[in-house]
CSV table of C-alpha atoms in Angstrom, one decimal:
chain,number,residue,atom,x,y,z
A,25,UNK,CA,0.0,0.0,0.0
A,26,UNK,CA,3.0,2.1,0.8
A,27,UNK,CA,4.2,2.8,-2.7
A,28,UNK,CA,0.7,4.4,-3.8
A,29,UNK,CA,0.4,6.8,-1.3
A,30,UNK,CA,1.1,10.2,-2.0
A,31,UNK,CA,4.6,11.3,-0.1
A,32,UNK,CA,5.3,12.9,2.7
A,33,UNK,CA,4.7,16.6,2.8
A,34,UNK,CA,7.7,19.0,2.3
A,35,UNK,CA,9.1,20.7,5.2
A,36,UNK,CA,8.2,24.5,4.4
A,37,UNK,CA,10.4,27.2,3.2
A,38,UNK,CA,8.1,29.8,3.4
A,39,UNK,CA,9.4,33.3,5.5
A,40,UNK,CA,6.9,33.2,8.5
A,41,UNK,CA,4.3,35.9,8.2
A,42,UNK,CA,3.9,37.6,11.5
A,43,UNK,CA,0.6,39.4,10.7
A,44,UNK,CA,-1.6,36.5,11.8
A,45,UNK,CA,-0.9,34.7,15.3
A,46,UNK,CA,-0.7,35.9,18.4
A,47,UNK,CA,-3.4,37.5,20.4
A,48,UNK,CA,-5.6,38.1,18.1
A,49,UNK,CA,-5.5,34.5,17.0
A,50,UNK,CA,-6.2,33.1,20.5
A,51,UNK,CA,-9.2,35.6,21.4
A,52,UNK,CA,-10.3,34.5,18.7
A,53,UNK,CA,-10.1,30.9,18.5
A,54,UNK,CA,-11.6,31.3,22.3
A,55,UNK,CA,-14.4,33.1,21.2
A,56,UNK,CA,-15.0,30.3,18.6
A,57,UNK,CA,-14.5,27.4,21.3
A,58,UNK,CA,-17.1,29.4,23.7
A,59,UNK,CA,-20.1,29.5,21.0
A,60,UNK,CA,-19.3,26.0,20.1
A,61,UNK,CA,-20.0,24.1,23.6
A,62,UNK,CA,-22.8,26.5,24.3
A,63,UNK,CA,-24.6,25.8,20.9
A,64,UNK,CA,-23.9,22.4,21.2
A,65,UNK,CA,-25.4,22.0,24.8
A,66,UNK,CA,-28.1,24.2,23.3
A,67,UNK,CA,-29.0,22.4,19.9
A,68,UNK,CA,-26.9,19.2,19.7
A,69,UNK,CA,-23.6,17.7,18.2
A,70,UNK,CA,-22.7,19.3,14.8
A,71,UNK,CA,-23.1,15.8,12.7
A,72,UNK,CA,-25.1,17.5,9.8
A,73,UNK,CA,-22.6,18.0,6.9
A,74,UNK,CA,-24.0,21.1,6.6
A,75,UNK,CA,-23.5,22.2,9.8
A,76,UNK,CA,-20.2,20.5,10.9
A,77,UNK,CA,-18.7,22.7,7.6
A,78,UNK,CA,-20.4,25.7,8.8
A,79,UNK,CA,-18.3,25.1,12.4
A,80,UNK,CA,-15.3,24.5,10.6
A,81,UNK,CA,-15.2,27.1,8.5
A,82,UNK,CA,-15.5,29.5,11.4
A,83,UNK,CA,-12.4,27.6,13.2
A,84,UNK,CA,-10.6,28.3,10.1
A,85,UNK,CA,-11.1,32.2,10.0
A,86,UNK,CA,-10.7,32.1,13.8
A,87,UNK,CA,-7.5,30.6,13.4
A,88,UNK,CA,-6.7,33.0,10.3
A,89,UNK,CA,-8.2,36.1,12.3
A,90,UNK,CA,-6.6,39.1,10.2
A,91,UNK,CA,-6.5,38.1,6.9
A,92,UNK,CA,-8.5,39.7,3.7
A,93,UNK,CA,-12.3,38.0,3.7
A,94,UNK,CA,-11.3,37.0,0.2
A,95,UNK,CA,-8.8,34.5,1.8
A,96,UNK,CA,-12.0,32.7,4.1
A,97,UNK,CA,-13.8,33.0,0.8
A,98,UNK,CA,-11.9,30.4,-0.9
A,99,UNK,CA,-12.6,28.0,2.1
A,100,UNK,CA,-16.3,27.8,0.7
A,101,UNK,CA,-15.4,27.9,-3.0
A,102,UNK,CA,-13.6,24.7,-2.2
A,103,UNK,CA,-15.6,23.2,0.1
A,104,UNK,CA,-19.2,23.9,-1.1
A,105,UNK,CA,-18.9,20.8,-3.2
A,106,UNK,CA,-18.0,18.5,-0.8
A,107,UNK,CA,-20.6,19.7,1.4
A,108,UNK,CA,-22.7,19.0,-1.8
A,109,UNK,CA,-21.9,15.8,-2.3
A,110,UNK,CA,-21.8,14.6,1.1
A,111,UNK,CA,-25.8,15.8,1.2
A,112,UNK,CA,-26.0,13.7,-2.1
A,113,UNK,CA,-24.5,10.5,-0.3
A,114,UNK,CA,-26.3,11.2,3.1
A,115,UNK,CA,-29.8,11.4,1.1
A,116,UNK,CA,-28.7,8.5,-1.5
A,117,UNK,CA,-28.5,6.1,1.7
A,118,UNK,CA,-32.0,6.5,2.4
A,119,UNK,CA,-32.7,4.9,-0.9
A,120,UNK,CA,-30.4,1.9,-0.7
A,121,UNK,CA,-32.6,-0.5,0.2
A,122,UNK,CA,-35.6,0.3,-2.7
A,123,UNK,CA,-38.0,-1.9,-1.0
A,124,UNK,CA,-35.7,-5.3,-0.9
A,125,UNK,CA,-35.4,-7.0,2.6
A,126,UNK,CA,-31.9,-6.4,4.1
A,127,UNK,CA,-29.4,-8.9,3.9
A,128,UNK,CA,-28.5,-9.6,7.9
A,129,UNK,CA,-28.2,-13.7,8.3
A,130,UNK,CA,-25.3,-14.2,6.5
A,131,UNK,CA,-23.6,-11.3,8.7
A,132,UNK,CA,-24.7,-13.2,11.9
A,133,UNK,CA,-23.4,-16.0,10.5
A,134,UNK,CA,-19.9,-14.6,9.4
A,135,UNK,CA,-19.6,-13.1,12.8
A,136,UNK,CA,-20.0,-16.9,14.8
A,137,UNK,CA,-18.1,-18.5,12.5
A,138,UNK,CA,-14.8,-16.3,13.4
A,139,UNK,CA,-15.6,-15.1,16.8
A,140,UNK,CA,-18.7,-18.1,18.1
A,141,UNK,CA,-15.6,-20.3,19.4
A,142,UNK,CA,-14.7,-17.5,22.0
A,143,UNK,CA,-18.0,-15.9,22.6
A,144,UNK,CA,-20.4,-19.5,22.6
A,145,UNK,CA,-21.8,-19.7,19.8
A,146,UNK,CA,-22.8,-15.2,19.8
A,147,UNK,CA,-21.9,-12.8,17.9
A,148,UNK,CA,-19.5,-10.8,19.4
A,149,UNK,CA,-22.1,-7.7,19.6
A,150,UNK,CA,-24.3,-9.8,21.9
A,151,UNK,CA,-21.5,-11.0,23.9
A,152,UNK,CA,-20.5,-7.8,24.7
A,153,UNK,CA,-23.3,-6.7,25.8
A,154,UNK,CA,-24.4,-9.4,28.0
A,155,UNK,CA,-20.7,-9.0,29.8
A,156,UNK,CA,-20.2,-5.0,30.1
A,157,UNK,CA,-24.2,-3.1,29.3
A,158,UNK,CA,-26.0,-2.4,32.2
A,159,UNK,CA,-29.2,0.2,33.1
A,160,UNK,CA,-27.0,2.7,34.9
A,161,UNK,CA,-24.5,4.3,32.5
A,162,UNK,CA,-21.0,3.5,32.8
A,163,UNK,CA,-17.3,5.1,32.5
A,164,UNK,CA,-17.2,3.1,29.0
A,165,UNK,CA,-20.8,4.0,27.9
A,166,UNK,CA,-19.2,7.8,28.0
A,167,UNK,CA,-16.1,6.7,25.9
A,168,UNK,CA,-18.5,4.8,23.3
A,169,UNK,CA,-20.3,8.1,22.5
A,170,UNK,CA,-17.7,10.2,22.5
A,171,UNK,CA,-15.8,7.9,19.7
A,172,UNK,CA,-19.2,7.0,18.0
A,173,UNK,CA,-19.5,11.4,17.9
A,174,UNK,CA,-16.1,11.6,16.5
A,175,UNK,CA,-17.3,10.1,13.2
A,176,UNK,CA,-18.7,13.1,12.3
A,177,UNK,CA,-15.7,15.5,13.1
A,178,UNK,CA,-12.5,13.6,12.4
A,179,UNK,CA,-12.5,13.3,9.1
A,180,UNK,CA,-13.6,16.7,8.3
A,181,UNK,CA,-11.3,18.6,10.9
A,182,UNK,CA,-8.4,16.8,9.3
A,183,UNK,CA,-9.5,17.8,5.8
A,184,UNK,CA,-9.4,21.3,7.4
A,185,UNK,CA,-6.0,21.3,8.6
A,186,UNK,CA,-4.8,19.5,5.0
A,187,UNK,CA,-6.4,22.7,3.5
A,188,UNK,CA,-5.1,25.4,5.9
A,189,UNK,CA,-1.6,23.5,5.2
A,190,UNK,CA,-1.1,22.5,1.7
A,191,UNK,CA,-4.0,22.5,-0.8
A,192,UNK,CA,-2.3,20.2,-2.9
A,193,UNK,CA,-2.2,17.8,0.1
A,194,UNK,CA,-6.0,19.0,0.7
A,195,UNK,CA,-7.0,17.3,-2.7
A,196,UNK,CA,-5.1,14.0,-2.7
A,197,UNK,CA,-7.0,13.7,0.9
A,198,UNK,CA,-10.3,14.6,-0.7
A,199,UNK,CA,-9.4,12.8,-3.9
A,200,UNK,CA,-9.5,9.4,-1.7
A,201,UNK,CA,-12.2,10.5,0.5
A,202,UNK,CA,-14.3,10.7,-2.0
A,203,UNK,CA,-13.5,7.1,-3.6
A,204,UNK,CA,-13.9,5.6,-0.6
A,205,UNK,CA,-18.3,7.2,0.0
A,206,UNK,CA,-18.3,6.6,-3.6
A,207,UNK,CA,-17.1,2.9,-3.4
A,208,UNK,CA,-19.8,2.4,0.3
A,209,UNK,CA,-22.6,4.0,-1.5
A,210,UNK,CA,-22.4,1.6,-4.8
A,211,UNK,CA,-22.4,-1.3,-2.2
A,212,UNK,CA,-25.5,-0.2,-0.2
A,213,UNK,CA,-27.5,-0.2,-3.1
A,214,UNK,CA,-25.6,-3.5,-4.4
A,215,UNK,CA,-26.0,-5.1,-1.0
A,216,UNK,CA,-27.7,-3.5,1.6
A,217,UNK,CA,-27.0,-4.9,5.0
A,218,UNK,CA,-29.0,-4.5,8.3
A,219,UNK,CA,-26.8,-4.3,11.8
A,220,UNK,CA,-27.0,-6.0,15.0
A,221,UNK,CA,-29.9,-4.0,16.4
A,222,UNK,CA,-32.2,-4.4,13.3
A,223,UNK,CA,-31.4,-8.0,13.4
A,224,UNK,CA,-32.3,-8.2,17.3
A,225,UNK,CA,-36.2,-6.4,16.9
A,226,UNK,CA,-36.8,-8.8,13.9
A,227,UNK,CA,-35.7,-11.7,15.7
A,228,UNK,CA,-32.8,-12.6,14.3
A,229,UNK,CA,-30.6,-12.5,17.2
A,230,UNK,CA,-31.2,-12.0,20.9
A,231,UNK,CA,-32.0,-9.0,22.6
A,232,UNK,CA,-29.5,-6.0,21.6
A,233,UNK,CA,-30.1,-2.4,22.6
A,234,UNK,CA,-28.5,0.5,20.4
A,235,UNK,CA,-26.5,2.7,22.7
A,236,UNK,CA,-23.8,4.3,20.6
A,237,UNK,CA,-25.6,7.7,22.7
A,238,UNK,CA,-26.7,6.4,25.6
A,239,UNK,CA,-23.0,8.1,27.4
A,240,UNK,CA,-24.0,11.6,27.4
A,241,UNK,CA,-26.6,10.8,30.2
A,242,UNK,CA,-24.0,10.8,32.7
A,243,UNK,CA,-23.4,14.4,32.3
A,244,UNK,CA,-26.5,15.5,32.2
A,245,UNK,CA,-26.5,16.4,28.5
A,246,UNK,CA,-29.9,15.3,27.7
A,247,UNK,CA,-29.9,17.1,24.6
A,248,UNK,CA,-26.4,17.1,23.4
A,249,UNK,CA,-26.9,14.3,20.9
A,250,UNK,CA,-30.1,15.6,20.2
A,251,UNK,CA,-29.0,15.5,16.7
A,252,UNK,CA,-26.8,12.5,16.8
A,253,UNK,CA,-30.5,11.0,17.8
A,254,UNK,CA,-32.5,12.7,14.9
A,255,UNK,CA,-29.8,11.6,12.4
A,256,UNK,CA,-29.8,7.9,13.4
A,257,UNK,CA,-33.8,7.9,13.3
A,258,UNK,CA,-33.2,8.9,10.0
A,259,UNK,CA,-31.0,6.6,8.8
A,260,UNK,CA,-31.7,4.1,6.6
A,261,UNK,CA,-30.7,0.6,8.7
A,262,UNK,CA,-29.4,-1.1,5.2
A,263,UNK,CA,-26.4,0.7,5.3
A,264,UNK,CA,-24.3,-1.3,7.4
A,265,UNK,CA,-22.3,-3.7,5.0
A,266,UNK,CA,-19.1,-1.7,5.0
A,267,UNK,CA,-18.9,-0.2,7.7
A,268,UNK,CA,-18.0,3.5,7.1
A,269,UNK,CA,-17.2,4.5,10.6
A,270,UNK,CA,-14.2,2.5,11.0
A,271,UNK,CA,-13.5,2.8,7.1
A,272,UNK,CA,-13.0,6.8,7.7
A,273,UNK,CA,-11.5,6.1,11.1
A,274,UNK,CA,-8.7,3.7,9.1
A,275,UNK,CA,-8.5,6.3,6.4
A,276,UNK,CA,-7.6,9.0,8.3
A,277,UNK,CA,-4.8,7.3,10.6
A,278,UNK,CA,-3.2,5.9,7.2
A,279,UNK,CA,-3.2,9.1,5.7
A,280,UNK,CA,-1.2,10.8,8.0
A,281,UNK,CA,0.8,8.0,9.3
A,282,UNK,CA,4.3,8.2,6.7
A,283,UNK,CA,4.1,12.1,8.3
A,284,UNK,CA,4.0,11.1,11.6
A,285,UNK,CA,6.9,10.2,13.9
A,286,UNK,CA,6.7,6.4,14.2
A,287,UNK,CA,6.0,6.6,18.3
A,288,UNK,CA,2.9,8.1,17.5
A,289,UNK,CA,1.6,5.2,15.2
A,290,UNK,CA,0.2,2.9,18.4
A,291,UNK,CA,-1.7,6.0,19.3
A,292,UNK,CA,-2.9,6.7,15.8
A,293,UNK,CA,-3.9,2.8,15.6
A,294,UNK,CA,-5.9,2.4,18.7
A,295,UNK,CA,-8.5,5.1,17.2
A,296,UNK,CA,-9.5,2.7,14.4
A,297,UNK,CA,-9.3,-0.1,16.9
A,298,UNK,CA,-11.6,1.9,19.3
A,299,UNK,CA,-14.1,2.9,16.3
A,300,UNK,CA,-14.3,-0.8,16.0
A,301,UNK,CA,-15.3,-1.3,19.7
A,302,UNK,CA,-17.5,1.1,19.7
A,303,UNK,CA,-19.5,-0.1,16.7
A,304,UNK,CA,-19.9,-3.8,17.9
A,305,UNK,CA,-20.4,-3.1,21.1
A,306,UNK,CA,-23.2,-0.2,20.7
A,307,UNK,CA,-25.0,-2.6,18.1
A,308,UNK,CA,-24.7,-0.5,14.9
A,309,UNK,CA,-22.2,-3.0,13.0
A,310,UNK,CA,-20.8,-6.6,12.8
A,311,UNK,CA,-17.3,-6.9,12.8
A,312,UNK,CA,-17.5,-8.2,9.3
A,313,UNK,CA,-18.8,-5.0,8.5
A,314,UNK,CA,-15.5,-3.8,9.9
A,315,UNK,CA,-13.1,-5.9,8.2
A,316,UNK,CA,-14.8,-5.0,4.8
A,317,UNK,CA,-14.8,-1.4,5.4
A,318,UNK,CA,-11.0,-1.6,6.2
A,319,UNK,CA,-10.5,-3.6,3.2
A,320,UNK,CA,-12.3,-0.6,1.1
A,321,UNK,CA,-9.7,2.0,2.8
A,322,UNK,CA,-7.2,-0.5,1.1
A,323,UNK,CA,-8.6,-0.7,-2.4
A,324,UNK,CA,-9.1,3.4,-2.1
A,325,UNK,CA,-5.4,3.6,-1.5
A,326,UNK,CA,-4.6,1.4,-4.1
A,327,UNK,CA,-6.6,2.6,-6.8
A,328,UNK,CA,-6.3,6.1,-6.4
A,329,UNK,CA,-2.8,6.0,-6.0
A,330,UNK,CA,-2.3,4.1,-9.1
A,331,UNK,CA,-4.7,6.3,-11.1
A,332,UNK,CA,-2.7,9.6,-10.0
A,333,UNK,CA,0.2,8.1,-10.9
A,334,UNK,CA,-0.9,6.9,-14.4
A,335,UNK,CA,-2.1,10.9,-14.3
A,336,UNK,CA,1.5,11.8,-13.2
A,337,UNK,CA,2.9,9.6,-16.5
A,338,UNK,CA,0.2,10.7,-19.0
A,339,UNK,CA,1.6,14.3,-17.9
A,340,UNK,CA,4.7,13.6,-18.8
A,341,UNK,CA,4.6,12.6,-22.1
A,342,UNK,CA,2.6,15.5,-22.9
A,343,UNK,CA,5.4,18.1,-21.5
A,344,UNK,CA,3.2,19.4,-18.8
A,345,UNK,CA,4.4,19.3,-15.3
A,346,UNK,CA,4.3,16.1,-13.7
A,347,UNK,CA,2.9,17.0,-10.4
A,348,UNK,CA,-0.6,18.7,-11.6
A,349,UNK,CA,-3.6,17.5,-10.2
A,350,UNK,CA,-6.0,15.0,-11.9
A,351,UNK,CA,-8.6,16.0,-13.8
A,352,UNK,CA,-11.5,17.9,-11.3
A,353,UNK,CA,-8.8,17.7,-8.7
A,354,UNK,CA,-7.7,21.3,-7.1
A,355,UNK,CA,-4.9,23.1,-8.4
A,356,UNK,CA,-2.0,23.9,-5.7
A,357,UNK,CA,-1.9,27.3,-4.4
A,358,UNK,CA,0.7,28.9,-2.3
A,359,UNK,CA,0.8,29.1,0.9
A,360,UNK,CA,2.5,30.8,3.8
A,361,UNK,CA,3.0,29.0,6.8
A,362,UNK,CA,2.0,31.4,10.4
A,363,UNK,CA,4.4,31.3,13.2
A,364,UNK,CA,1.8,29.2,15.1
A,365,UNK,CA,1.7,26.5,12.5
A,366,UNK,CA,-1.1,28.1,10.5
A,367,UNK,CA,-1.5,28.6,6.8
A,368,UNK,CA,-2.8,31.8,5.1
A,369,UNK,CA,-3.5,32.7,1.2
């Protein structure tokens, strides 16, 4: 997988530019912080696309606090369409079923056939929940919702940073991203899959509650996943078979790992791990789900490796420069690196 991946970022060269930083970039990204935790105790997690870009884009003009609005401008240009398409793919899931019964039996029987040996004969989702859920909520129900929340922010604040740093980075991210929702979407429709809890109220498997929420209780925040709720209501259950979670947990962690110091990588590794955890253990996935979805993070890398390099070649013999973007990908812009680590335009 290693030799498809795009390489490590260059160290900067850029002259520092002392204009943005500082004060004004901490009252700032205080400010920011502030009206996030109160509208999110007031309306609910930000796990809209919609409204997770409208946070984000904020963060990134409170972190650039200073610059010409032009500059925070270009932040939508390039973002709109993702927003876009990840409306497209949020709505398209509805739909993935059309009316066909879910596929869930073979899933339940994938899952005993690796795991039955250890867990007698369950699935590992009912195992764990006959060991660790009780009625009262515990230190690990808290974790669960906080990892199962950070689906919905991860992979977008990352795409964030990529953009603030190195646009060029920015769309190899995206690039991949994108091929990876593409690639889940095409299977929902092509297979759509039912999780553990769907299984459970059509009698498919024993009793299993859906409590990838259930931790905010212990604080009190009664309406902090307010949305989080809404959105799973929403959902369509078929969309289980990959599972997405982990897949953009995995993608994430590889992407950054060659950049990353290698004492960091257990760190980076247990969030994919945790994902995993989460998901089985709230109900929402089978770890065959899991395993496939990882396997999709693979093919992404592969394929879209390979196509930018065939891109890269095509280039070439034409006489144009080798390191252009493929076709609908973003041209590189400059970009000056902050004193703090930022990036302006």
């Amino acid at each position: 997988m290693a030799v498809v991946t795009e390489p490590p970022p260059p160290v900067p060269t850029d002259t520092p530019d002392p204009s943005v930083g500082g004060r004004r970039r901490v009252t700032a990204m205080s400010v920011w912080g502030v009206a996030f935790v109160v509208t999110w105790l007031a309306i609910g997690l930000p796990t809209d696309p919609a409204y997770a870009f409208l946070w984000i884009w904020a963060g990134t003009v409170a972190w650039n606090w200073g610059r010409p609005w032009r500059s925070h401008l270009r932040f939508a240009r390039d973002w709109i369409p993702v927003v876009l398409l990840l409306a497209v793919y949020n709505l398209s899931r509805g739909f993935a079923d059309n009316g066909r019964t879910p596929h869930a039996y073979e899933l339940i029987v994938a899952d005993r056939l690796m795991f039955g040996w250890a867990t007698g004969g369950e699935v590992p989702t009912v195992w764990l929940q006959q060991h660790l859920y009780q009625p009262d909520v515990r230190w690990w129900d808290v974790l669960v919702s906080w990892v199962y929340f950070s689906h919905f922010v991860v992979t977008l604040a990352a795409a964030a940073v990529l953009w603030l740093r190195s646009r060029e980075r920015w769309g190899a991210y995206m690039r991949r991203w994108g091929f990876l929702c593409a690639a889940g979407l095409v299977t929902y429709f092509a297979y759509p899959a039912a999780p553990p809890w769907w299984a459970a109220q059509n009698g498919l498997l024993s009793e299993v509650a859906r409590i990838s929420t259930r931790g905010w209780k212990e604080f009190g925040m009664h309406g902090a996943g307010n949305l989080l709720n809404a959105g799973q209501i929403a959902s369509n259950p078929v969309a289980a078979m990959p599972s997405l979670h982990t897949a953009w947990a995995l993608f994430v962690v590889l992407f950054f790992l060659r950049s990353t110091r290698r004492r960091w990588w257990p760190l980076l590794l247990a969030y994919p791990l945790a994902m995993t955890f989460t998901l089985v253990y709230s109900g929402e996935h089978y770890v065959i789900d899991v395993l496939v979805g990882w396997a999709y993070v693979g093919m992404t890398f592969l394929v879209v490796g390979l196509a930018e390099r065939a891109w890269r070649a095509h280039r070439a013999r034409r006489g144009a420069p080798a390191d252009g973007p493929p076709p609908g990908g973003p041209a590189p812009t400059p970009a000056t690196v902050t004193p703090a680590g930022g990036v302006g335009r």
